[in-house]
GROMACS .gro file of N, CA, C and O in nm:
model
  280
    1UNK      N    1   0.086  -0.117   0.000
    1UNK     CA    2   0.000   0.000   0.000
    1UNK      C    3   0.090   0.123   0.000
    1UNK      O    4   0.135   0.174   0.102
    2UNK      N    5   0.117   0.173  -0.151
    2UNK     CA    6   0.207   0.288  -0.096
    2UNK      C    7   0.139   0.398  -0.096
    2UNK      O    8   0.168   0.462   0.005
    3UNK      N    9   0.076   0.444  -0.150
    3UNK     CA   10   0.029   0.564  -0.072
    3UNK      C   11  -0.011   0.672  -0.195
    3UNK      O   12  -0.078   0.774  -0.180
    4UNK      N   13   0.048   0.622  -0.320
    4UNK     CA   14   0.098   0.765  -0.367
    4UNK      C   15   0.010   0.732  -0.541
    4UNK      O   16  -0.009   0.822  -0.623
    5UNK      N   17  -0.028   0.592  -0.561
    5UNK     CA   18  -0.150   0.539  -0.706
    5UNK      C   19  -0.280   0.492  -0.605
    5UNK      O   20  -0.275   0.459  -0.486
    6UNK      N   21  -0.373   0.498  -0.678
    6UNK     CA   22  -0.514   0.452  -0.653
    6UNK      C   23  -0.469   0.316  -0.632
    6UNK      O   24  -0.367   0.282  -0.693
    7UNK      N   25  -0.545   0.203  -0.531
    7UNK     CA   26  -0.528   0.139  -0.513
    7UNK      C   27  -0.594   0.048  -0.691
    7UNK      O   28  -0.640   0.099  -0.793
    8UNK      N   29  -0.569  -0.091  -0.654
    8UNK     CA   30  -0.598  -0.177  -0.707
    8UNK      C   31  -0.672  -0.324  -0.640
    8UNK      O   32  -0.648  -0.365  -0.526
    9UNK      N   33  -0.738  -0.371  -0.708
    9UNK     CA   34  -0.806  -0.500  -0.618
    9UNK      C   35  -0.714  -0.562  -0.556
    9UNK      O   36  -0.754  -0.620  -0.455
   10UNK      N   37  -0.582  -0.574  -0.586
   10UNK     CA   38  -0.470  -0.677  -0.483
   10UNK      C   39  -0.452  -0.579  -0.407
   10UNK      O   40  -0.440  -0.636  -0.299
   11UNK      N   41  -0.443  -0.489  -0.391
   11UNK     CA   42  -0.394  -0.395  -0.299
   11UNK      C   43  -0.535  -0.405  -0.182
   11UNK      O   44  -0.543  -0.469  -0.078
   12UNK      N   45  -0.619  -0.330  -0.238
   12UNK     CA   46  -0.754  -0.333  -0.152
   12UNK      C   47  -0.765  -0.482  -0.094
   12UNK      O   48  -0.840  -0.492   0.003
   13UNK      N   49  -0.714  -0.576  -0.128
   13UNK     CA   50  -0.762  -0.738  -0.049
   13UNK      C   51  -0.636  -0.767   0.053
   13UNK      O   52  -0.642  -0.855   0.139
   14UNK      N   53  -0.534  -0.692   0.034
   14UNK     CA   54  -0.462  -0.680   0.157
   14UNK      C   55  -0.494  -0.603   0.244
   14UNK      O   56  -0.438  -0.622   0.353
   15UNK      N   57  -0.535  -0.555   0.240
   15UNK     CA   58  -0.598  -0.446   0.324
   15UNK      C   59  -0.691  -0.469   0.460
   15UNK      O   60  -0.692  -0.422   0.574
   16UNK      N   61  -0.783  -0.584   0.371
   16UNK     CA   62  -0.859  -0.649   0.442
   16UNK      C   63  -0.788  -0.723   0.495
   16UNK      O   64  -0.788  -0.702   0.617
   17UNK      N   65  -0.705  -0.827   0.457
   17UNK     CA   66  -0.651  -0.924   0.525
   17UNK      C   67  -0.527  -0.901   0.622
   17UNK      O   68  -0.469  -0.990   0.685
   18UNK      N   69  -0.485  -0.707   0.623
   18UNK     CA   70  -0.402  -0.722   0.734
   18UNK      C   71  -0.505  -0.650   0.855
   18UNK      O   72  -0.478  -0.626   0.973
   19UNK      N   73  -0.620  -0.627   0.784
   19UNK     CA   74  -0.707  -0.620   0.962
   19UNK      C   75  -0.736  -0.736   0.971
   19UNK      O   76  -0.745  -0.766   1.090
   20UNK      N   77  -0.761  -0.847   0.882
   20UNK     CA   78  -0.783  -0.977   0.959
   20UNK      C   79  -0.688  -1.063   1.070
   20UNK      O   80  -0.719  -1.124   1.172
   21UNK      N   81  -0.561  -1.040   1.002
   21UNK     CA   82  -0.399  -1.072   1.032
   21UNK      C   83  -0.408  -1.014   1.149
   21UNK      O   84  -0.407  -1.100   1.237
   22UNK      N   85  -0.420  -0.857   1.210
   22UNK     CA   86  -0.440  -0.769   1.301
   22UNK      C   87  -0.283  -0.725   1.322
   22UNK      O   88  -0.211  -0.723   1.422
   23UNK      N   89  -0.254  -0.681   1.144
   23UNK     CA   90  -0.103  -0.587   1.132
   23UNK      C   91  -0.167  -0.449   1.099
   23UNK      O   92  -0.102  -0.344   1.088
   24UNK      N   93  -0.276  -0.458   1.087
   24UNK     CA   94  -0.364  -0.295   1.031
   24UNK      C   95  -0.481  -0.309   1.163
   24UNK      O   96  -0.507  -0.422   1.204
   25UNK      N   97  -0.549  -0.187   1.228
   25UNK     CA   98  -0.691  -0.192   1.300
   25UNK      C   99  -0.802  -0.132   1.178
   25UNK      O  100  -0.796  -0.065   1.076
   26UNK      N  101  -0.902  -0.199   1.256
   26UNK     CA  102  -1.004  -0.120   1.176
   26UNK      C  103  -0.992   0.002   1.098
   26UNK      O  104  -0.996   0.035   0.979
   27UNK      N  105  -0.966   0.090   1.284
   27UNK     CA  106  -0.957   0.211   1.201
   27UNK      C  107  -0.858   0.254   1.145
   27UNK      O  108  -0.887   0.360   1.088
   28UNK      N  109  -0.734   0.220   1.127
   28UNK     CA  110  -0.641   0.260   1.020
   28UNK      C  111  -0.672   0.188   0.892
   28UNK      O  112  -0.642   0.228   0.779
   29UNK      N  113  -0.731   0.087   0.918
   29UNK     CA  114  -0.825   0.041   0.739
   29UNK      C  115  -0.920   0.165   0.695
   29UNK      O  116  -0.914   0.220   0.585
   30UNK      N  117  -0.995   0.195   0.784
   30UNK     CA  118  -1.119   0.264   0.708
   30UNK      C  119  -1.029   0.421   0.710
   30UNK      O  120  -1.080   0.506   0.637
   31UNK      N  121  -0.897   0.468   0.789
   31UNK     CA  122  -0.844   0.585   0.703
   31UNK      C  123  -0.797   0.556   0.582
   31UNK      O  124  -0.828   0.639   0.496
   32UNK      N  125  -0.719   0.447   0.537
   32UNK     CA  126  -0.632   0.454   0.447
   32UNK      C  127  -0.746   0.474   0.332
   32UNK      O  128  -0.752   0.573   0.259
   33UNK      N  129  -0.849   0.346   0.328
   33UNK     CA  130  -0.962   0.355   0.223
   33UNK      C  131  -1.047   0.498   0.194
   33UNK      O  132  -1.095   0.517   0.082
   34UNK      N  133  -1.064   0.602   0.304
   34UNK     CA  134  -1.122   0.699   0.307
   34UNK      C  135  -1.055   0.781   0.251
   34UNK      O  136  -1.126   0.864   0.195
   35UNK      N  137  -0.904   0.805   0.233
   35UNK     CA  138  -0.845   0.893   0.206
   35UNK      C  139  -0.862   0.884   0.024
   35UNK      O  140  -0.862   0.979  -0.055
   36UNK      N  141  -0.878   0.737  -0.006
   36UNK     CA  142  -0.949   0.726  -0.190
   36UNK      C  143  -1.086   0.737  -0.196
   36UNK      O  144  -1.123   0.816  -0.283
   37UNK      N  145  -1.171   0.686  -0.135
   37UNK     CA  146  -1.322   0.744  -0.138
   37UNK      C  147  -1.304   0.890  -0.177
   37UNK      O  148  -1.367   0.935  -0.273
   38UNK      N  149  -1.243   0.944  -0.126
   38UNK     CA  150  -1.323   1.112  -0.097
   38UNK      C  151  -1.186   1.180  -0.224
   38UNK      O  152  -1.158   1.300  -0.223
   39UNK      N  153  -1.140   1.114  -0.290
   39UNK     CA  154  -1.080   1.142  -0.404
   39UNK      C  155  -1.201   1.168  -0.503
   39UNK      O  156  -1.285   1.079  -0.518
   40UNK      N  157  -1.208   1.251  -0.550
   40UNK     CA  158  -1.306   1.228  -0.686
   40UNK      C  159  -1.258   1.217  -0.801
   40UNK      O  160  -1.328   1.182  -0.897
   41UNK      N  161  -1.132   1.245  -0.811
   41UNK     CA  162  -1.074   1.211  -0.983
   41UNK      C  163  -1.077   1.079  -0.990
   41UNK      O  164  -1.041   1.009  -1.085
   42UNK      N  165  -1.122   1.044  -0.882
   42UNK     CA  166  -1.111   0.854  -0.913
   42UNK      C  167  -1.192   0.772  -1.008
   42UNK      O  168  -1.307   0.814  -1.021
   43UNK      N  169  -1.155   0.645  -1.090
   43UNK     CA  170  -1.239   0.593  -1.155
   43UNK      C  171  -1.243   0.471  -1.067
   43UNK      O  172  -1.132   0.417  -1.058
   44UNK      N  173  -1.338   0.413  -1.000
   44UNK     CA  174  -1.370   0.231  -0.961
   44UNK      C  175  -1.428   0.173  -1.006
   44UNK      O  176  -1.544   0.212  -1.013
   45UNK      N  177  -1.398   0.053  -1.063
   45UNK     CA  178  -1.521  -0.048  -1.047
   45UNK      C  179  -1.585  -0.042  -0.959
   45UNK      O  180  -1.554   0.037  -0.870
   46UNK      N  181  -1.707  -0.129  -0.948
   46UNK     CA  182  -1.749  -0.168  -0.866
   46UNK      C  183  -1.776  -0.241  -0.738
   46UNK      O  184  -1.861  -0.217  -0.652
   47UNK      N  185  -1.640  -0.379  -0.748
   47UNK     CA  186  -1.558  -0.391  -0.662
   47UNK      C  187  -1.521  -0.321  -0.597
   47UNK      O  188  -1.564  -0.273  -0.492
   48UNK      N  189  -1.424  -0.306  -0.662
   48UNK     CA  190  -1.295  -0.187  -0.591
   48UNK      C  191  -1.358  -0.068  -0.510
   48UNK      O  192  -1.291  -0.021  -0.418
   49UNK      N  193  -1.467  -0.024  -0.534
   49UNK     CA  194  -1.586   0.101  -0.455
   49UNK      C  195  -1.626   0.034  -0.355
   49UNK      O  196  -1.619   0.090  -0.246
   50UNK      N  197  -1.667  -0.074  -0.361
   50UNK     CA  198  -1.744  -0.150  -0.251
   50UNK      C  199  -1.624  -0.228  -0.112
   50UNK      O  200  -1.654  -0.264   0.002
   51UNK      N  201  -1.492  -0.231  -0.181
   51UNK     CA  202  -1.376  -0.245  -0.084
   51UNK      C  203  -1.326  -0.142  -0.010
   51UNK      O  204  -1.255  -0.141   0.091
   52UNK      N  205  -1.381  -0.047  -0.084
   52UNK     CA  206  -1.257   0.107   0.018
   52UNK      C  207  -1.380   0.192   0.072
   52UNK      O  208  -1.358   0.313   0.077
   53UNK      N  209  -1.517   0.143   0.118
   53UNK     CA  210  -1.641   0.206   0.150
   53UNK      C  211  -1.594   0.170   0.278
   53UNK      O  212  -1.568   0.052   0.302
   54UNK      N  213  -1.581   0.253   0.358
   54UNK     CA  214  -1.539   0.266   0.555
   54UNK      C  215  -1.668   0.116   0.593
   54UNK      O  216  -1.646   0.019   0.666
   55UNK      N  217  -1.786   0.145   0.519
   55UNK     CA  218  -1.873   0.044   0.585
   55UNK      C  219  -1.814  -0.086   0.543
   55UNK      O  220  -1.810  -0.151   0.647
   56UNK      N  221  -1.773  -0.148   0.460
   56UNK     CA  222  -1.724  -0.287   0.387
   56UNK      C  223  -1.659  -0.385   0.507
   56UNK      O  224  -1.653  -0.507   0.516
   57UNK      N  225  -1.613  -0.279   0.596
   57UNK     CA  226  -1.508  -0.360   0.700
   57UNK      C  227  -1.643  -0.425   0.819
   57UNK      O  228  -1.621  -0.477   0.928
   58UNK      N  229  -1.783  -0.397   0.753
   58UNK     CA  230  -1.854  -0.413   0.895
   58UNK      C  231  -1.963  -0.535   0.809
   58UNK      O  232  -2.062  -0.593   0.854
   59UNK      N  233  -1.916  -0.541   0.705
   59UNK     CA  234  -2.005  -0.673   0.610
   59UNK      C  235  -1.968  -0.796   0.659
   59UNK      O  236  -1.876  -0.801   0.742
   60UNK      N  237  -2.011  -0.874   0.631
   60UNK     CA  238  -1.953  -1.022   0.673
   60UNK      C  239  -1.837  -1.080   0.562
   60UNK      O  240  -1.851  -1.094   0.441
   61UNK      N  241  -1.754  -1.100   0.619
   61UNK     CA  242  -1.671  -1.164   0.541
   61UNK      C  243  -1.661  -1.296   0.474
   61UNK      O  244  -1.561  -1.330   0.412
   62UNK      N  245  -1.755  -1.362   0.484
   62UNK     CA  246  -1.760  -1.465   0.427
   62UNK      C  247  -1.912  -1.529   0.447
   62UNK      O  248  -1.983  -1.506   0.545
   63UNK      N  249  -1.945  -1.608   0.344
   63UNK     CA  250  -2.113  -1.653   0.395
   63UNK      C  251  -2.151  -1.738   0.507
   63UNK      O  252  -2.261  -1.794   0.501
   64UNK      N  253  -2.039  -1.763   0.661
   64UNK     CA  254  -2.041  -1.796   0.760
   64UNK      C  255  -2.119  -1.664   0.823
   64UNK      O  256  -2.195  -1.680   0.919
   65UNK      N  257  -2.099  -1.543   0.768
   65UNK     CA  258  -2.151  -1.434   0.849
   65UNK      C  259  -2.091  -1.362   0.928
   65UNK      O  260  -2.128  -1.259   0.984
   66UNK      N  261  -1.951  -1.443   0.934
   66UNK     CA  262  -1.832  -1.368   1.021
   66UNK      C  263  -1.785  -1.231   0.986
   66UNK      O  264  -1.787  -1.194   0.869
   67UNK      N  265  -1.742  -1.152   1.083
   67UNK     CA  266  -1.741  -1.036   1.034
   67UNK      C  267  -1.585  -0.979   1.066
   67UNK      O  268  -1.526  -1.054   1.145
   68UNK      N  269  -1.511  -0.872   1.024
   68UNK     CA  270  -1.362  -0.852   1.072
   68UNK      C  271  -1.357  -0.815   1.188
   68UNK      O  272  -1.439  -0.733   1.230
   69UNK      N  273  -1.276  -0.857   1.256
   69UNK     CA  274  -1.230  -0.799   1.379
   69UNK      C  275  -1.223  -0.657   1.408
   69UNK      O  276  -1.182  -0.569   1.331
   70UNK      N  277  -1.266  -0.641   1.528
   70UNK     CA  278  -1.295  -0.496   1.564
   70UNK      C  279  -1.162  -0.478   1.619
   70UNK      O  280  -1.129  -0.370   1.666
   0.00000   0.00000   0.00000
């Protein structure tokens, strides 16, 4: 995650998985993602929009229903 291109789907799925890991917290997930949300020159898929949305981290992660660690 460097900081400095729009992310990409491998990028955004680490993201998730180092708050899962618990090398990132929540809330330093939902800054890093917020700081591209509120970009508007941005283009996303639809994916990629639905990964860096502050709420995404509070979806279930898998169809167990489990959700990321707070």
């Amino acid at each position: 995650m460097n900081g400095d291109e729009q992310p990409g789907l491998d990028e955004i799925e680490q993201c998730f998985i180092a708050v899962l890991d618990g090398r990132m917290s929540r809330d330093e997930a939902d800054r890093w993602a917020g700081r591209w949300v509120a970009d508007d020159d941005l283009v996303w898929n639809d994916v990629a929009r639905w990964g860096t949305e502050p709420s995404a981290r509070d979806r279930p992660a898998q169809r167990s229903g489990r959700k990321l660690p707070a």
